Coordinates of C-alpha atoms and ligand atoms in Angstrom, one line a residue:
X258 CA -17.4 -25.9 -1.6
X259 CA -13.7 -27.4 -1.7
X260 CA -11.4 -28.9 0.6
X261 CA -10.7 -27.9 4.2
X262 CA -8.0 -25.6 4.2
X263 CA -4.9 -25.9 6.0
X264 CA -5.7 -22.9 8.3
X265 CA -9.1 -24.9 9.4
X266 CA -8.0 -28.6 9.6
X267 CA -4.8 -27.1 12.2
X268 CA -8.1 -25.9 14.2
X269 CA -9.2 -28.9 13.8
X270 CA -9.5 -31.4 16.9
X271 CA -7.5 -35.0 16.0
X272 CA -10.0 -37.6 15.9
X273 CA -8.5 -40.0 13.2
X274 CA -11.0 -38.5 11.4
X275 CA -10.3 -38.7 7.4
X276 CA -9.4 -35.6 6.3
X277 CA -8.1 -34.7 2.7
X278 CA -5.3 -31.6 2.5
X279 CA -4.3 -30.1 -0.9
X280 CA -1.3 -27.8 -0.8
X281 CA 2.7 -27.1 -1.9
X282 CA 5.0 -29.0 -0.7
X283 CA 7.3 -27.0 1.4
X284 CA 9.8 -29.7 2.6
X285 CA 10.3 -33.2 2.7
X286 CA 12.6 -35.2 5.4
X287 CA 13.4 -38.9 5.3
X288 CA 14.0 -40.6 8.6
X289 CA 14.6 -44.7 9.0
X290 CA 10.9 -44.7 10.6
X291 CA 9.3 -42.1 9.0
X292 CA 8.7 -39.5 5.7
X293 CA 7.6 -36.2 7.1
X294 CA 6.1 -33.6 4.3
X295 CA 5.2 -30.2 5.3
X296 CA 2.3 -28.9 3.3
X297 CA 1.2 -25.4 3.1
X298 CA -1.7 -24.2 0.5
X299 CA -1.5 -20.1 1.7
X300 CA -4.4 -20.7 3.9
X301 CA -2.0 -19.4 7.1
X302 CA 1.7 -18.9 7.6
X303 CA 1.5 -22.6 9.2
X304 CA 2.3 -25.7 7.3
X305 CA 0.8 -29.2 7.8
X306 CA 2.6 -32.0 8.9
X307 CA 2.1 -35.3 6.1
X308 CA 3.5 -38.6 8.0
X309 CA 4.1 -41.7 5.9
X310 CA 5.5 -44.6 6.5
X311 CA 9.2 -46.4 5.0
X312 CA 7.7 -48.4 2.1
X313 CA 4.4 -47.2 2.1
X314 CA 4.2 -45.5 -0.9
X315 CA 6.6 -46.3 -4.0
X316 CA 10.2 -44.7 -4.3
X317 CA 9.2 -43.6 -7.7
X318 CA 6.2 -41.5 -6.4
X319 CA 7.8 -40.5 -3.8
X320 CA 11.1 -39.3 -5.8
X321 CA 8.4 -37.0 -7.5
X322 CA 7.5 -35.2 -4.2
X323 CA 9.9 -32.1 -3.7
X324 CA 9.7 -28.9 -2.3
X325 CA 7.2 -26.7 -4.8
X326 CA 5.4 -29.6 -5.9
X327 CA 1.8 -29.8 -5.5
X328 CA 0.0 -32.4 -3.8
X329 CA -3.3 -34.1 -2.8
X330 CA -3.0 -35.9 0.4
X331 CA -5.7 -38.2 2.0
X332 CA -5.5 -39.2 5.8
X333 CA -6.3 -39.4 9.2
X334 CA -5.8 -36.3 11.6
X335 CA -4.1 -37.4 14.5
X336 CA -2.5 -35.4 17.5
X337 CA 1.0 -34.9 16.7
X338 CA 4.0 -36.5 18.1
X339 CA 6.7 -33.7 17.3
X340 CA 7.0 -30.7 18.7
X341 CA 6.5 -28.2 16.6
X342 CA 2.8 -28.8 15.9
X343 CA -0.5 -30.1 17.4
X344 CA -2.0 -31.7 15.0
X345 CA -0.3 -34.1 11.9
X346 CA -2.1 -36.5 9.1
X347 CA -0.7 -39.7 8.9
X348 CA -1.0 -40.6 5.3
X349 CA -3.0 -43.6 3.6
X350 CA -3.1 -41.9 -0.3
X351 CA -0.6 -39.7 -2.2
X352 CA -1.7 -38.0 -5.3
X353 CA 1.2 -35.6 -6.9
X354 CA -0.7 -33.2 -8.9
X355 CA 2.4 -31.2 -10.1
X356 CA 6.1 -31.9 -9.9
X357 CA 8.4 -29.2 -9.7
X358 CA 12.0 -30.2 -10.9
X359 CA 14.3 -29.7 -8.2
X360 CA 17.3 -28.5 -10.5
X361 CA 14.9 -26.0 -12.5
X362 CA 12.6 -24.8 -9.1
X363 CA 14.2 -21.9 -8.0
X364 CA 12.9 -21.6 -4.6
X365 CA 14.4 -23.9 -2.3
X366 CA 13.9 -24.0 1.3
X367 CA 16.6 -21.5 2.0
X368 CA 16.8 -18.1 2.6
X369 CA 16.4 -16.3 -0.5
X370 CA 17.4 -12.3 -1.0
X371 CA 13.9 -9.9 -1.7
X372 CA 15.8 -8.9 -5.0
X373 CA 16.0 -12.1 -6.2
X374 CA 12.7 -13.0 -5.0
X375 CA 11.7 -9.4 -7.2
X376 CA 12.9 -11.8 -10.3
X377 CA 10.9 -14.1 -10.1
X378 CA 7.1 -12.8 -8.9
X379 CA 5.1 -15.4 -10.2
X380 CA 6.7 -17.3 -7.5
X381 CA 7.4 -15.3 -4.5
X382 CA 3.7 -15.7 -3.4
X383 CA 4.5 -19.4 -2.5
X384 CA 7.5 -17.9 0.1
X385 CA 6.2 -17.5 3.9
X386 CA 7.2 -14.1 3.9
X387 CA 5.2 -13.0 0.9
X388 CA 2.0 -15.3 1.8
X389 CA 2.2 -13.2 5.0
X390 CA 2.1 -9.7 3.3
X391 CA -0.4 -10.8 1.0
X392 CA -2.8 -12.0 3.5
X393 CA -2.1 -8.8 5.9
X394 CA -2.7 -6.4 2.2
X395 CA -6.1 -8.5 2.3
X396 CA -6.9 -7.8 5.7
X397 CA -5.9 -4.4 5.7
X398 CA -8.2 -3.9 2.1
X399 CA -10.5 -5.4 4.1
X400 CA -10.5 -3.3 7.4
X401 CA -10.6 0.0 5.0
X402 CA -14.2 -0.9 3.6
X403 CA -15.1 -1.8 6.7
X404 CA -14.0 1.0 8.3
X405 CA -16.0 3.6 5.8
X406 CA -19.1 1.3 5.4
X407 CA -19.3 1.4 9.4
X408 CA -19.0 5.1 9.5
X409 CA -21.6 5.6 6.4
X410 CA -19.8 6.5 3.6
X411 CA -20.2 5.3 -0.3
X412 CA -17.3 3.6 -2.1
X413 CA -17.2 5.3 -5.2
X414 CA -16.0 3.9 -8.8
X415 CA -14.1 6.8 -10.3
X416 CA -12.6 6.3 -13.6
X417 CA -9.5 4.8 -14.3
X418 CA -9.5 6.9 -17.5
X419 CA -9.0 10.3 -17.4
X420 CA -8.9 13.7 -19.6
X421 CA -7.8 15.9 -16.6
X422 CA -4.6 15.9 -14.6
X423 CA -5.9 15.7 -10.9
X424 CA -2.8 16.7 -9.4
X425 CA -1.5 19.1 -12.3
X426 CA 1.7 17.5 -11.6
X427 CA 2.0 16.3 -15.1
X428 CA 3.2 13.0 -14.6
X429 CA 0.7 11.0 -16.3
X430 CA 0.6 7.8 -18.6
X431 CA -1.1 8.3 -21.9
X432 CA -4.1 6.3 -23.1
X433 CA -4.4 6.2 -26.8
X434 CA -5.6 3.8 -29.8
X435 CA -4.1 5.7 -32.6
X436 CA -0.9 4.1 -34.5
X437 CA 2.1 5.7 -33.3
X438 CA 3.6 5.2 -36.2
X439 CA 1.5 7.0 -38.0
X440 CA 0.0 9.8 -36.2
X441 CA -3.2 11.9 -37.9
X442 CA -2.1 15.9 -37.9
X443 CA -3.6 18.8 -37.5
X444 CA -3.2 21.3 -40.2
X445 CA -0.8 23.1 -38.2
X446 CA 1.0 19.6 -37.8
X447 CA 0.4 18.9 -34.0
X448 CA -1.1 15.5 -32.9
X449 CA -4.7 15.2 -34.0
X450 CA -6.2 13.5 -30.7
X451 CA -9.7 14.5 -32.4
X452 CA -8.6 11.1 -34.5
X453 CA -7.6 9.3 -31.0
X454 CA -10.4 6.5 -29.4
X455 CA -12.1 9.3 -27.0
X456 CA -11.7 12.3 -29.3
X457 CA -9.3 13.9 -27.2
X458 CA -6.1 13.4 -25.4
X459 CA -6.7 10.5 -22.5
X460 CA -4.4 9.1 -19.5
X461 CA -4.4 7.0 -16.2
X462 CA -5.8 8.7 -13.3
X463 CA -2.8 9.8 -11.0
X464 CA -6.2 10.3 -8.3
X465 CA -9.7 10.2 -7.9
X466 CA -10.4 12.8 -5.9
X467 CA -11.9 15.4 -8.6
X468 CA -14.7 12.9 -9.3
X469 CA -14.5 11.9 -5.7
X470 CA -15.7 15.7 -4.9
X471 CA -18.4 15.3 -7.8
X472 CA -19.6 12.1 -5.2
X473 CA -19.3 13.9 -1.9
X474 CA -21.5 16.8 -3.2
X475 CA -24.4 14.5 -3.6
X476 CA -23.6 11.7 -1.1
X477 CA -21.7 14.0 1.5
X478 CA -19.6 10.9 2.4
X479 CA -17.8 8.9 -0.4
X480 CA -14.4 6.9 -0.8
X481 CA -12.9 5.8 -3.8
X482 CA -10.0 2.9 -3.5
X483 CA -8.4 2.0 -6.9
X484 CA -5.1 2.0 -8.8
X485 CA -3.9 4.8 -9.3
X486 CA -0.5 5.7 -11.9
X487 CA 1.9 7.8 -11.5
X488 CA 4.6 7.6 -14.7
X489 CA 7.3 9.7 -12.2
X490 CA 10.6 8.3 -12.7
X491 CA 11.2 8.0 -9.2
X492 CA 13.6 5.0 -8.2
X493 CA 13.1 5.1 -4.5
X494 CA 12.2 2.7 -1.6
X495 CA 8.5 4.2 -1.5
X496 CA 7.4 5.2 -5.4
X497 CA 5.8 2.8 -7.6
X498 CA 4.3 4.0 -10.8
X499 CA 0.8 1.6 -10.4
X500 CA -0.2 2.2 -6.7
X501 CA -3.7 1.6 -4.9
X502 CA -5.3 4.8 -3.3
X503 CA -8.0 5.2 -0.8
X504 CA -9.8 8.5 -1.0
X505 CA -12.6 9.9 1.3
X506 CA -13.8 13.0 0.3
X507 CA -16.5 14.4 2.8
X508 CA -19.0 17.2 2.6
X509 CA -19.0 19.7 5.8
X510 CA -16.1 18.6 6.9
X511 CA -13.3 21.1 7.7
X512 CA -9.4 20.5 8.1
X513 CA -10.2 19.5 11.5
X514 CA -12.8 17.2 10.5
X515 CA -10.4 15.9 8.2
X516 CA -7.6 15.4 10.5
X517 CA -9.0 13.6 13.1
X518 CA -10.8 11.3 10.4
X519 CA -7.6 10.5 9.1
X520 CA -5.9 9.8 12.4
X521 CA -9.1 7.7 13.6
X522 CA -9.0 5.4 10.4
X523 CA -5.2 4.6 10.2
X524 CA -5.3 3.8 14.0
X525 CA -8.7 1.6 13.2
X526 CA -7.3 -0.3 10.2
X527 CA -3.8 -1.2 11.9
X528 CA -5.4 -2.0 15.0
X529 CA -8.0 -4.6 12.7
X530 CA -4.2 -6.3 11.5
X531 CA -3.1 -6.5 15.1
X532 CA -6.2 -8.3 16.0
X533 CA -6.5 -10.2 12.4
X534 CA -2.9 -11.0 11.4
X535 CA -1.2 -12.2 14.8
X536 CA 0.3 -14.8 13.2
X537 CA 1.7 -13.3 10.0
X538 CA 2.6 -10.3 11.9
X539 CA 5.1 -12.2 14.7
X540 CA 6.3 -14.5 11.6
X541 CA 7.6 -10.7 9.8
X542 CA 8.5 -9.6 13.4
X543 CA 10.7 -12.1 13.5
X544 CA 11.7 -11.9 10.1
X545 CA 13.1 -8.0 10.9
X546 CA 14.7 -9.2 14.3
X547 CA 17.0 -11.2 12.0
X548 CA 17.6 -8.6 9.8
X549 CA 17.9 -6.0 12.6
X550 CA 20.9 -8.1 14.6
X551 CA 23.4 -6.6 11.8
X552 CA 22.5 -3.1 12.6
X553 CA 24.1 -1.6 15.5
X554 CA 21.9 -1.6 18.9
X555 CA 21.5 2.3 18.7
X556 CA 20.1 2.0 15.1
X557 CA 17.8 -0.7 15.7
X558 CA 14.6 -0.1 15.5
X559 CA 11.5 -1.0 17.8
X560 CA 10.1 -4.7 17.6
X561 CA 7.3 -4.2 14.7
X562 CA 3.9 -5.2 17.0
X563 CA 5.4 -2.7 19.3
X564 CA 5.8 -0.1 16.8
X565 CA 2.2 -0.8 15.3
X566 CA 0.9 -0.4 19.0
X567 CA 2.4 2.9 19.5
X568 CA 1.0 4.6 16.9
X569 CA -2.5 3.0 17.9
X570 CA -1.9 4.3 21.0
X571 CA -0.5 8.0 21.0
X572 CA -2.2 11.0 19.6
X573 CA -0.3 12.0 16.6
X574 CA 1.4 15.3 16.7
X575 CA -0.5 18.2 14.8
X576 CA 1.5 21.6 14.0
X577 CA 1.9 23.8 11.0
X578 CA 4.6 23.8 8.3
X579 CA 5.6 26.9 9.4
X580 CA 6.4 25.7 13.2
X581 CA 7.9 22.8 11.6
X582 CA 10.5 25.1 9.3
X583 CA 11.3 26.4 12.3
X584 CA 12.0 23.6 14.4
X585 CA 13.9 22.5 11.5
X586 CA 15.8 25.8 11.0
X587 CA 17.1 25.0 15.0
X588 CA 17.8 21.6 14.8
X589 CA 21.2 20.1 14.5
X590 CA 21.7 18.3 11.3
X591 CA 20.8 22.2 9.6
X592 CA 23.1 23.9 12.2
X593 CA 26.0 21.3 11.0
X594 CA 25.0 21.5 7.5
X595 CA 24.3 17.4 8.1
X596 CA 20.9 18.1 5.2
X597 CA 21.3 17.5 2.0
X598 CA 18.8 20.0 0.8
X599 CA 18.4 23.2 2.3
X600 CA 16.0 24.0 4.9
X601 CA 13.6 27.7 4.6
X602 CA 10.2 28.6 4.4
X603 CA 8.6 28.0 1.0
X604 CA 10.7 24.8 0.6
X605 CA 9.0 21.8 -0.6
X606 CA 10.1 19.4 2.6
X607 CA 12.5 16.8 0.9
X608 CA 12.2 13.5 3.0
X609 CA 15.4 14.3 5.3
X610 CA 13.5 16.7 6.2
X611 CA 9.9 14.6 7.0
X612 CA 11.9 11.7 8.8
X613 CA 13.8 14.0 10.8
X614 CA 10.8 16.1 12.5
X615 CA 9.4 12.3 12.8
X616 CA 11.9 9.7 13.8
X617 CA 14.1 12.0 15.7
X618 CA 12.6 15.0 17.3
X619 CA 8.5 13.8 17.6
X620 CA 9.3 10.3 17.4
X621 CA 5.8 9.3 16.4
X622 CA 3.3 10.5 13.5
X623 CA 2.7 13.8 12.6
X624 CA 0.3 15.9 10.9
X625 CA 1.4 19.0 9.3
X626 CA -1.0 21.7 8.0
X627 CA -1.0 25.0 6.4
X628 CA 1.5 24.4 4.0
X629 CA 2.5 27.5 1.3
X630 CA -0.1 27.7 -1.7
X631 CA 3.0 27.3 -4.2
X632 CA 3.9 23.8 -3.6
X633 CA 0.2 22.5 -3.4
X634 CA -2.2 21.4 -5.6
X635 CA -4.7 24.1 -7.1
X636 CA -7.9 23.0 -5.0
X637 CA -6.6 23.0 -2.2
X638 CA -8.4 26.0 0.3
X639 CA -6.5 29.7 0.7
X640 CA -6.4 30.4 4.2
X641 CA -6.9 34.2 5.4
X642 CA -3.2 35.4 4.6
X643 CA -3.6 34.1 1.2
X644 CA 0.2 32.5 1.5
X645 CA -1.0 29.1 2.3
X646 CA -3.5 26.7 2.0
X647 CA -5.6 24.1 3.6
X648 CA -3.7 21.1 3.4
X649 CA -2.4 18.0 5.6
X650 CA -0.3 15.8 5.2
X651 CA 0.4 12.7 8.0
X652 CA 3.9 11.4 8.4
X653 CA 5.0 7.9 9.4
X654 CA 8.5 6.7 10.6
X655 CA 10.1 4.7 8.0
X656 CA 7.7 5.7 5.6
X657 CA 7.4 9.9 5.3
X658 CA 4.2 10.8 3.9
X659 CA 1.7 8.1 4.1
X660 CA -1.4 11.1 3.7
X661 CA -1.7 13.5 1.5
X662 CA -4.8 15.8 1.9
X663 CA -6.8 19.5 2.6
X664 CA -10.0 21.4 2.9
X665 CA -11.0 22.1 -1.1
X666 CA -11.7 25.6 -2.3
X667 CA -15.4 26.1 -2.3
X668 CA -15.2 29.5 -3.5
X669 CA -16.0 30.0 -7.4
X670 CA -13.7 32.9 -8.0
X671 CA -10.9 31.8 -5.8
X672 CA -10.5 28.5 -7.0
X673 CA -11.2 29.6 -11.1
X674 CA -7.9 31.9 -9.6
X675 CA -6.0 29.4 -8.5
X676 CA -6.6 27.5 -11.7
X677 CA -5.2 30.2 -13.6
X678 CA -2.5 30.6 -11.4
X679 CA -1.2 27.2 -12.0
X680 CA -2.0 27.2 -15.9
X681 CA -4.5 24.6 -16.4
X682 CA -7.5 25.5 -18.9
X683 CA -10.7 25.7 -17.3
X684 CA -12.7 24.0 -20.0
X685 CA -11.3 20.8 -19.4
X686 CA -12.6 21.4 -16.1
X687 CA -15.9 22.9 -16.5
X688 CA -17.6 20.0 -14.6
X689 CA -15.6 20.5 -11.7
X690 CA -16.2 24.2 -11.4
X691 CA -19.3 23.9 -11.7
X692 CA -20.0 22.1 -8.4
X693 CA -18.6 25.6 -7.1
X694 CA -21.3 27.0 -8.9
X695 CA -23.9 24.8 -7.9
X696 CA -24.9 24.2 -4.3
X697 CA -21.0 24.4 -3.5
X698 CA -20.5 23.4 0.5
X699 CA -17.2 23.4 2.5
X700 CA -15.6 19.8 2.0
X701 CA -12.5 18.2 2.5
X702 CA -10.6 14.8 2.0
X703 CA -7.7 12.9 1.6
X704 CA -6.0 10.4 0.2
X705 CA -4.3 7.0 1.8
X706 CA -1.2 5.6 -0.3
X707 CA -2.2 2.0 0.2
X708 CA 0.9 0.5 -0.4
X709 CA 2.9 2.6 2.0
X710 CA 0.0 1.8 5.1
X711 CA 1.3 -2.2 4.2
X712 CA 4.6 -1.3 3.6
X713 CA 4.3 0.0 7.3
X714 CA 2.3 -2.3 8.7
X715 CA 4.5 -5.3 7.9
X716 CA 8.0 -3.5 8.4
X717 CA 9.2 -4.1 4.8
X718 CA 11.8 -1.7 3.5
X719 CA 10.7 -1.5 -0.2
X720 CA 7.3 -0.9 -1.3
X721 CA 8.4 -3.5 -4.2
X722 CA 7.7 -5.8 -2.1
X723 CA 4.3 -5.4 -0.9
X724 CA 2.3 -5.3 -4.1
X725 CA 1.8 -9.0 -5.9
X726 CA 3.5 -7.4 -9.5
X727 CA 5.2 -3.9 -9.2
X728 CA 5.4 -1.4 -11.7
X729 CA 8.3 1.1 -11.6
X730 CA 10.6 2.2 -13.9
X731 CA 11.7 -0.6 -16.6
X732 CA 9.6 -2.9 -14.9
X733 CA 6.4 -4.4 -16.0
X734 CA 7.1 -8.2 -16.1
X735 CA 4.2 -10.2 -14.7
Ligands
4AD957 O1 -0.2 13.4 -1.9 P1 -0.9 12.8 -3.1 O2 -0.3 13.1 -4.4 O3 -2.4 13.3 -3.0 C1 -3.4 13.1 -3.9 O4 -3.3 12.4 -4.9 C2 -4.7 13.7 -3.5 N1 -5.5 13.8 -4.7 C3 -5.3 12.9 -2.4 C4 -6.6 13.5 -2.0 O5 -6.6 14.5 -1.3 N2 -7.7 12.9 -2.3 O6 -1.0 11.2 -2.9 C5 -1.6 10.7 -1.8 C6 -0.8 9.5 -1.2 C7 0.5 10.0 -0.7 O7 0.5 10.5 0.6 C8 1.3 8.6 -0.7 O8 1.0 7.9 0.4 C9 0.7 8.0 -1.9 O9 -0.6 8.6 -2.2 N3 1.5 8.1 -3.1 C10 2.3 7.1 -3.6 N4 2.4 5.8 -3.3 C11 3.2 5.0 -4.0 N5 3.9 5.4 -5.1 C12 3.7 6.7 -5.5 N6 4.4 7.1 -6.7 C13 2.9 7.6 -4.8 N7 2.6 8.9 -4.9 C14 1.7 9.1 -3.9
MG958 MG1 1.3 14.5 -1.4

């Protein structure tokens, strides 16, 4: 079954038993008595103290055993004499299983910027603070199935390959076998995609949902959680164009339904880090304290365990977009033109506008519902007035929209209108109308941005930096 890892043998009580630790070197520090290696294999944020003695092992070997090599150690686990630890081996055999130049490794154990870290990927895992968001993106993976098992839904495999456009937003990557440099035609001289692998025109899923809804109308209770790809060319802090999505879609359940569902499982799965990752999650609160002490004290922001329990602990706030233009149409930074896009109803909410109503006049989550039909996506439910539709989306400090979601249309006619409206042709949806057509039920859903919940739960600034390889724009290395 392998070694003991780190993580357990720190557990472990020291008995001189033999134990045998394989890990990366992290340091190495040579005192007159003593040659102190600190060992970590990713098991936990903690290293493992190796303790050999002057002469022990040859200066040769030993030359070979620098920070980022790899090593097998063999010895006995005794209680620790230094203070930073509890337990330490003291070493009887040394194998190095890889060396790792010094003048050609490029992490050293110093404080390396997250842009250069960016540059070199294949790396960065080895650094504490990206062992530390990996393990919390495990947990929190983790926590998400758990959560939706618990409660009874299905996880649901929805294709990664697509012919329809989910969110009619157009933004889509293409999927195609035929040579681009020498495209089959159509008599009239367009693309002939009857030529192309599926026989028509194919791309990345920028959702799951539409087959998600096929799911929930058989299943009731499905979630889908998979990459999903986005080719907007959107440079920010919070965009990637490869991005993990969870997506519960639920039969007979209304916005309501939805809304508290959505509250319930964010609160549930950061709750699982707080109890899960307490290590991890002091090391990156510390991390930001650092980071924070150059920001002046009215800027900083709260500690991140404290942030994590506040929105655990407080009911987020719920209103419509319609109360929310209006509490943005009286605030300050629109009376003292202070926005940099303009603020009226119909507007699509730019994130000024999101991080406003949520850092500075709620200060905590909110849910805003009811949003105007023309800036949301064709299935989503036409209230009464016909002006706006079904939808809700939940907003995070630091973050902005971390939800996206509504009640669907379940009426036939309404939603064939609405698919009109926005111009896509309903043959290359027939499927999905016709669970309208069939047995249709109310339903609703949403979906999580994965990314942004770790982005938020471990307080990093760039979503970059919370995926193992990023995708964005001019970026696919790794
Ligand atoms: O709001 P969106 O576009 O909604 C949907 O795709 C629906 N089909 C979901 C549903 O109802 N089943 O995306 C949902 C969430 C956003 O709130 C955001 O958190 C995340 O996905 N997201 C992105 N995350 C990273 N990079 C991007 N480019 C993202 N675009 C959306
Ligand atoms: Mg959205």
């Amino acid at each position: 079954m392998g070694p003991l890892q780190i993580r357990e043998i720190l557990q472990a009580a020291p008995d001189n038993q033999t134990v045998v630790v394989k890990g990366w070197v992290r340091t190495k520090r040579e005192s007159k008595n003593a040659i102190f290696i600190a060992l970590n294999d990713g098991s936990t944020i903690h290293n493992i103290q190796a303790v050999a003695e002057p002469g022990q092992f040859s200066a040769e070997l030993l030359h070979t055993v620098t920070t980022g090599s790899c090593l097998k150690v063999t010895g006995q686990l005794i209680a620790s004499m230094g203070s930073g630890q509890a337990v330490e081996v003291k070493l009887t055999e040394l194998e190095v299983y890889g060396t790792a130049d010094p003048d050609a490794y490029p992490l050293q154990p110093k404080k390396h910027s997250l842009e250069f870290l960016r540059e070199i990927a294949h790396l960065r895992p080895r650094t504490n603070t990206f062992s530390a968001i990996l393990r919390i993106r495990h947990a929190l993976a983790f926590a998400v199935h758990q959560y939706f098992n618990d409660k009874g839904f299905f996880y649901l495999h929805t294709p990664v390959i697509t012919a329809s456009d989910a969110e009619g937003a157009g933004e889509m990557f293409r999927v195609t076998t035929l040579d681009l440099n020498n495209l089959p035609r159509t008599e009239e001289g367009a693309i002939n995609f009857k030529e192309d692998f599926f026989g028509r025109e194919a791309n990345l899923t920028v959702s799951g949902q539409l087959e998600g809804e096929l799911g929930a109308m058989a299943l009731s209770k499905i979630y889908t959680f998979g990459p999903t790809f986005r080719a907007e060319n959107s440079n920010t802090t919070r965009h990637l164009a490869e991005f993990w999505m969870i997506e519960p879609e639920m039969a007979f359940f209304e916005l309501e339904d939805n809304m508290d569902l959505a509250e319930d499982f964010v609160k549930k799965v950061i709750t699982y880090a707080l109890i899960h990752c307490k290590d991890d999650l002091n090391f990156l609160q510390n991390r930001l304290e650092d980071e924070e002490k150059s920001k002046p004290q009215n800027e900083r922001s709260l500690p991140l365990l404290e942030k994590l329990s506040f929105v655990v602990d407080n009911p987020f706030e719920r209103l419509t977009y319609t109360e929310a233009i209006d509490i943005l149409l009286k605030s300050k930074p629109h009376k003292e033109k202070k926005f940099q896009y303009p603020v009226g109803w119909g507007i699509d909410l730019s994130s000024e506008h999101e991080r406003y109503l949520v850092e500075k006049h709620f200060k905590k989550p909110v849910i805003l519902t009811n949003y105007p039909r023309e800036i949301k996506s064709f299935y989503m439910k036409l209230d009464e007035d016909g002006k706006t539709v079904r939808a809700m989306d939940v907003l995070f400090p630091g973050i902005g929209e971390i939800i996206g979601g509504s009640q669907r249309e379940e009426n036939y006619e309404k939603l064939l209108g609405r698919v009109h409206e926005v111009g896509i042709d309903p043959e290359n949806l027939w499927w999905y109308l016709e669970t309208r057509k069939f047995g249709t039920a109310p339903h609703s859903g949403f979906g999580l941005g994965f990314e942004r919940l770790v982005q938020f739960v471990t307080g990093m600034g760039n979503i970059r930096d919370v995926i193992p390889f990023p995708r964005y724009p001019k970026s696919a290395e790794f």
